[in-house]
Amino acid sequence: MMNDETIFSKIIRREIPADIVYEDDICLAFRDLAAQAPLHVLLIPKKAISMLSQADSEDQSLLGHLLQVAPKIAAEEGYADCFRLVMNNGAEAGQSVFHLHLHILAGRNFQWPPG
Ligand code: AMP
């Protein structure tokens, strides 16, 4: 599964369109096509890691970078103080695209535990 080509690789290469809200050398963020909240952005590394459990020690700074960028995106979108981050790892956890990604969700109340 590691390094499999996914639809997110095509978004990184601009082969299919996406509503991109943030980009740097390491990561890209774009609006989810099926938004589950007023703000629903996907933040992905440009490196094609299939899921968090496939990341290794050399990905430590990349993973930290995602966690530092996510609140900045939420803040830029007007949700500095209240947002939810979700990372589904594996199909049974709800992962459908096997390119590691953080969901950044905000703009409504969220339930706990998640479904
Ligand atoms: P997950 O189920 O955690 O793997 O999340 C994958 C997410 O990618 C889902 O929320 C989909 O709605 C979203 N998605 C799939 N294809 C696209 C696309 N082309 N552009 C934006 N979001 C997408």
PDB file of C-alpha atoms and ligand atoms in Angstrom:
ATOM      1  CA  MET A   1       0.000   0.000   0.000  1.00  0.00           C
ATOM      2  CA  MET A   2       2.958   2.302   0.600  1.00  0.00           C
ATOM      3  CA  ASN A   3       3.407   4.974  -2.082  1.00  0.00           C
ATOM      4  CA  ASP A   4       0.327   3.901  -4.016  1.00  0.00           C
ATOM      5  CA  GLU A   5      -0.946   6.428  -6.517  1.00  0.00           C
ATOM      6  CA  THR A   6      -4.209   8.002  -5.372  1.00  0.00           C
ATOM      7  CA  ILE A   7      -6.499  10.792  -6.434  1.00  0.00           C
ATOM      8  CA  PHE A   8      -4.592  13.031  -4.006  1.00  0.00           C
ATOM      9  CA  SER A   9      -1.361  12.511  -5.997  1.00  0.00           C
ATOM     10  CA  LYS A  10      -3.233  13.835  -9.021  1.00  0.00           C
ATOM     11  CA  ILE A  11      -4.380  16.865  -7.022  1.00  0.00           C
ATOM     12  CA  ILE A  12      -0.775  17.554  -5.964  1.00  0.00           C
ATOM     13  CA  ARG A  13       0.296  17.410  -9.635  1.00  0.00           C
ATOM     14  CA  ARG A  14      -2.686  19.593 -10.637  1.00  0.00           C
ATOM     15  CA  GLU A  15      -3.973  16.834 -12.916  1.00  0.00           C
ATOM     16  CA  ILE A  16      -7.426  17.143 -11.390  1.00  0.00           C
ATOM     17  CA  PRO A  17      -8.916  20.324  -9.927  1.00  0.00           C
ATOM     18  CA  ALA A  18      -9.237  21.085  -6.231  1.00  0.00           C
ATOM     19  CA  ASP A  19     -10.070  24.156  -4.191  1.00  0.00           C
ATOM     20  CA  ILE A  20      -6.604  24.624  -2.713  1.00  0.00           C
ATOM     21  CA  VAL A  21      -6.403  26.771   0.422  1.00  0.00           C
ATOM     22  CA  TYR A  22      -2.763  26.292   1.446  1.00  0.00           C
ATOM     23  CA  GLU A  23       0.472  24.978  -0.025  1.00  0.00           C
ATOM     24  CA  ASP A  24       4.111  24.843   0.950  1.00  0.00           C
ATOM     25  CA  ASP A  25       7.050  22.606   0.046  1.00  0.00           C
ATOM     26  CA  ILE A  26       5.849  19.821   2.333  1.00  0.00           C
ATOM     27  CA  CYS A  27       2.076  19.842   2.240  1.00  0.00           C
ATOM     28  CA  LEU A  28      -1.081  20.860   0.440  1.00  0.00           C
ATOM     29  CA  ALA A  29      -4.566  21.636   1.752  1.00  0.00           C
ATOM     30  CA  PHE A  30      -7.809  21.707  -0.209  1.00  0.00           C
ATOM     31  CA  ARG A  31     -11.534  21.672   0.511  1.00  0.00           C
ATOM     32  CA  ASP A  32     -13.207  18.291   0.849  1.00  0.00           C
ATOM     33  CA  LEU A  33     -15.618  17.565  -2.007  1.00  0.00           C
ATOM     34  CA  ALA A  34     -18.174  16.183   0.457  1.00  0.00           C
ATOM     35  CA  ALA A  35     -17.891  18.714   3.273  1.00  0.00           C
ATOM     36  CA  GLN A  36     -19.110  17.438   6.641  1.00  0.00           C
ATOM     37  CA  ALA A  37     -18.970  20.859   8.313  1.00  0.00           C
ATOM     38  CA  PRO A  38     -18.902  24.520   7.244  1.00  0.00           C
ATOM     39  CA  LEU A  39     -15.105  24.164   7.192  1.00  0.00           C
ATOM     40  CA  HIS A  40     -13.830  20.831   5.911  1.00  0.00           C
ATOM     41  CA  VAL A  41     -10.307  20.950   4.563  1.00  0.00           C
ATOM     42  CA  LEU A  42      -7.989  18.029   3.864  1.00  0.00           C
ATOM     43  CA  LEU A  43      -4.337  18.576   4.705  1.00  0.00           C
ATOM     44  CA  ILE A  44      -1.978  16.133   3.016  1.00  0.00           C
ATOM     45  CA  PRO A  45       1.770  15.690   2.818  1.00  0.00           C
ATOM     46  CA  LYS A  46       3.159  15.856  -0.704  1.00  0.00           C
ATOM     47  CA  LYS A  47       4.998  12.660   0.118  1.00  0.00           C
ATOM     48  CA  ALA A  48       2.678   9.736  -0.617  1.00  0.00           C
ATOM     49  CA  ILE A  49       2.452   7.935   2.727  1.00  0.00           C
ATOM     50  CA  SER A  50      -0.568   5.625   2.591  1.00  0.00           C
ATOM     51  CA  MET A  51      -1.574   6.022   6.244  1.00  0.00           C
ATOM     52  CA  LEU A  52      -0.184   7.106   9.578  1.00  0.00           C
ATOM     53  CA  SER A  53       0.753   3.557  10.551  1.00  0.00           C
ATOM     54  CA  GLN A  54       2.997   3.396   7.461  1.00  0.00           C
ATOM     55  CA  ALA A  55       4.941   6.519   8.396  1.00  0.00           C
ATOM     56  CA  ASP A  56       8.420   5.935   9.771  1.00  0.00           C
ATOM     57  CA  SER A  57      10.955   7.836  11.825  1.00  0.00           C
ATOM     58  CA  GLU A  58      12.146   9.889   8.857  1.00  0.00           C
ATOM     59  CA  ASP A  59       8.608  11.312   8.621  1.00  0.00           C
ATOM     60  CA  GLN A  60       8.708  12.823  12.106  1.00  0.00           C
ATOM     61  CA  SER A  61       9.240  16.417  11.029  1.00  0.00           C
ATOM     62  CA  LEU A  62       6.698  16.082   8.224  1.00  0.00           C
ATOM     63  CA  LEU A  63       4.053  14.865  10.681  1.00  0.00           C
ATOM     64  CA  GLY A  64       4.890  17.637  13.119  1.00  0.00           C
ATOM     65  CA  HIS A  65       4.645  20.129  10.297  1.00  0.00           C
ATOM     66  CA  LEU A  66       1.102  19.021   9.486  1.00  0.00           C
ATOM     67  CA  LEU A  67       0.069  19.569  13.100  1.00  0.00           C
ATOM     68  CA  GLN A  68       1.548  23.054  13.066  1.00  0.00           C
ATOM     69  CA  VAL A  69      -0.025  24.020   9.739  1.00  0.00           C
ATOM     70  CA  ALA A  70      -3.522  22.716  10.581  1.00  0.00           C
ATOM     71  CA  PRO A  71      -4.329  25.365  13.234  1.00  0.00           C
ATOM     72  CA  LYS A  72      -3.030  28.090  10.948  1.00  0.00           C
ATOM     73  CA  ILE A  73      -5.417  26.977   8.214  1.00  0.00           C
ATOM     74  CA  ALA A  74      -8.289  26.851  10.709  1.00  0.00           C
ATOM     75  CA  ALA A  75      -7.405  30.359  11.894  1.00  0.00           C
ATOM     76  CA  GLU A  76      -7.167  31.711   8.349  1.00  0.00           C
ATOM     77  CA  GLU A  77     -10.626  30.300   7.695  1.00  0.00           C
ATOM     78  CA  GLY A  78     -12.010  32.058  10.776  1.00  0.00           C
ATOM     79  CA  TYR A  79     -11.899  29.185  13.257  1.00  0.00           C
ATOM     80  CA  ALA A  80      -8.838  29.895  15.374  1.00  0.00           C
ATOM     81  CA  ASP A  81     -10.284  28.643  18.641  1.00  0.00           C
ATOM     82  CA  CYS A  82     -12.484  25.676  17.802  1.00  0.00           C
ATOM     83  CA  PHE A  83     -11.838  22.976  15.255  1.00  0.00           C
ATOM     84  CA  ARG A  84     -11.543  19.220  15.090  1.00  0.00           C
ATOM     85  CA  LEU A  85      -8.717  17.242  13.475  1.00  0.00           C
ATOM     86  CA  VAL A  86      -9.435  13.699  12.299  1.00  0.00           C
ATOM     87  CA  MET A  87      -7.097  11.169  10.738  1.00  0.00           C
ATOM     88  CA  ASN A  88      -8.677   7.887   9.692  1.00  0.00           C
ATOM     89  CA  ASN A  89      -6.152   5.031   9.577  1.00  0.00           C
ATOM     90  CA  GLY A  90      -7.384   1.996   7.663  1.00  0.00           C
ATOM     91  CA  ALA A  91     -10.645   1.160   5.929  1.00  0.00           C
ATOM     92  CA  GLU A  92     -12.398   0.011   9.099  1.00  0.00           C
ATOM     93  CA  ALA A  93     -11.576   3.367  10.694  1.00  0.00           C
ATOM     94  CA  GLY A  94     -13.193   5.122   7.759  1.00  0.00           C
ATOM     95  CA  GLN A  95     -10.199   5.736   5.511  1.00  0.00           C
ATOM     96  CA  SER A  96     -11.167   5.736   1.836  1.00  0.00           C
ATOM     97  CA  VAL A  97      -8.208   7.485   0.209  1.00  0.00           C
ATOM     98  CA  PHE A  98      -4.902   5.830   0.993  1.00  0.00           C
ATOM     99  CA  HIS A  99      -2.756   8.931   1.045  1.00  0.00           C
ATOM    100  CA  LEU A 100      -2.326  10.144   4.631  1.00  0.00           C
ATOM    101  CA  HIS A 101      -4.499  13.165   5.373  1.00  0.00           C
ATOM    102  CA  LEU A 102      -5.805  15.246   8.226  1.00  0.00           C
ATOM    103  CA  HIS A 103      -9.408  16.360   8.116  1.00  0.00           C
ATOM    104  CA  ILE A 104      -9.742  19.906   9.486  1.00  0.00           C
ATOM    105  CA  LEU A 105     -13.364  20.418  10.507  1.00  0.00           C
ATOM    106  CA  ALA A 106     -14.986  23.476  12.052  1.00  0.00           C
ATOM    107  CA  GLY A 107     -18.082  25.631  12.124  1.00  0.00           C
ATOM    108  CA  ARG A 108     -20.545  23.408  13.931  1.00  0.00           C
ATOM    109  CA  ASN A 109     -20.808  21.468  17.191  1.00  0.00           C
ATOM    110  CA  PHE A 110     -19.227  18.016  17.129  1.00  0.00           C
ATOM    111  CA  GLN A 111     -20.320  14.934  19.031  1.00  0.00           C
ATOM    112  CA  TRP A 112     -18.202  12.711  21.209  1.00  0.00           C
ATOM    113  CA  PRO A 113     -17.552   9.857  20.803  1.00  0.00           C
ATOM    114  CA  PRO A 114     -17.303  10.186  17.013  1.00  0.00           C
ATOM    115  CA  GLY A 115     -19.401   7.749  14.989  1.00  0.00           C
TER     116      GLY A 115
HETATM  117  P1  AMP B   1     -11.029   9.418   4.324  1.00  0.00           P
HETATM  118  O1  AMP B   1     -12.375   8.755   4.237  1.00  0.00           O
HETATM  119  O2  AMP B   1     -10.571   9.741   5.699  1.00  0.00           O
HETATM  120  O3  AMP B   1      -9.996   8.618   3.530  1.00  0.00           O
HETATM  121  O4  AMP B   1     -11.176  10.823   3.626  1.00  0.00           O
HETATM  122  C1  AMP B   1     -11.134  10.999   2.243  1.00  0.00           C
HETATM  123  C2  AMP B   1     -11.839  12.273   1.936  1.00  0.00           C
HETATM  124  O5  AMP B   1     -11.470  12.671   0.645  1.00  0.00           O
HETATM  125  C3  AMP B   1     -13.360  12.179   1.958  1.00  0.00           C
HETATM  126  O6  AMP B   1     -13.874  13.076   2.928  1.00  0.00           O
HETATM  127  C4  AMP B   1     -13.766  12.574   0.541  1.00  0.00           C
HETATM  128  O7  AMP B   1     -14.944  13.356   0.512  1.00  0.00           O
HETATM  129  C5  AMP B   1     -12.552  13.356   0.078  1.00  0.00           C
HETATM  130  N1  AMP B   1     -12.301  13.399  -1.348  1.00  0.00           N
HETATM  131  C6  AMP B   1     -12.253  12.355  -2.196  1.00  0.00           C
HETATM  132  N2  AMP B   1     -11.930  12.765  -3.431  1.00  0.00           N
HETATM  133  C7  AMP B   1     -11.769  14.107  -3.345  1.00  0.00           C
HETATM  134  C8  AMP B   1     -11.435  15.120  -4.280  1.00  0.00           C
HETATM  135  N3  AMP B   1     -11.184  14.843  -5.576  1.00  0.00           N
HETATM  136  N4  AMP B   1     -11.382  16.399  -3.860  1.00  0.00           N
HETATM  137  C9  AMP B   1     -11.622  16.699  -2.565  1.00  0.00           C
HETATM  138  N5  AMP B   1     -11.930  15.790  -1.632  1.00  0.00           N
HETATM  139  C10 AMP B   1     -12.014  14.510  -2.024  1.00  0.00           C
END
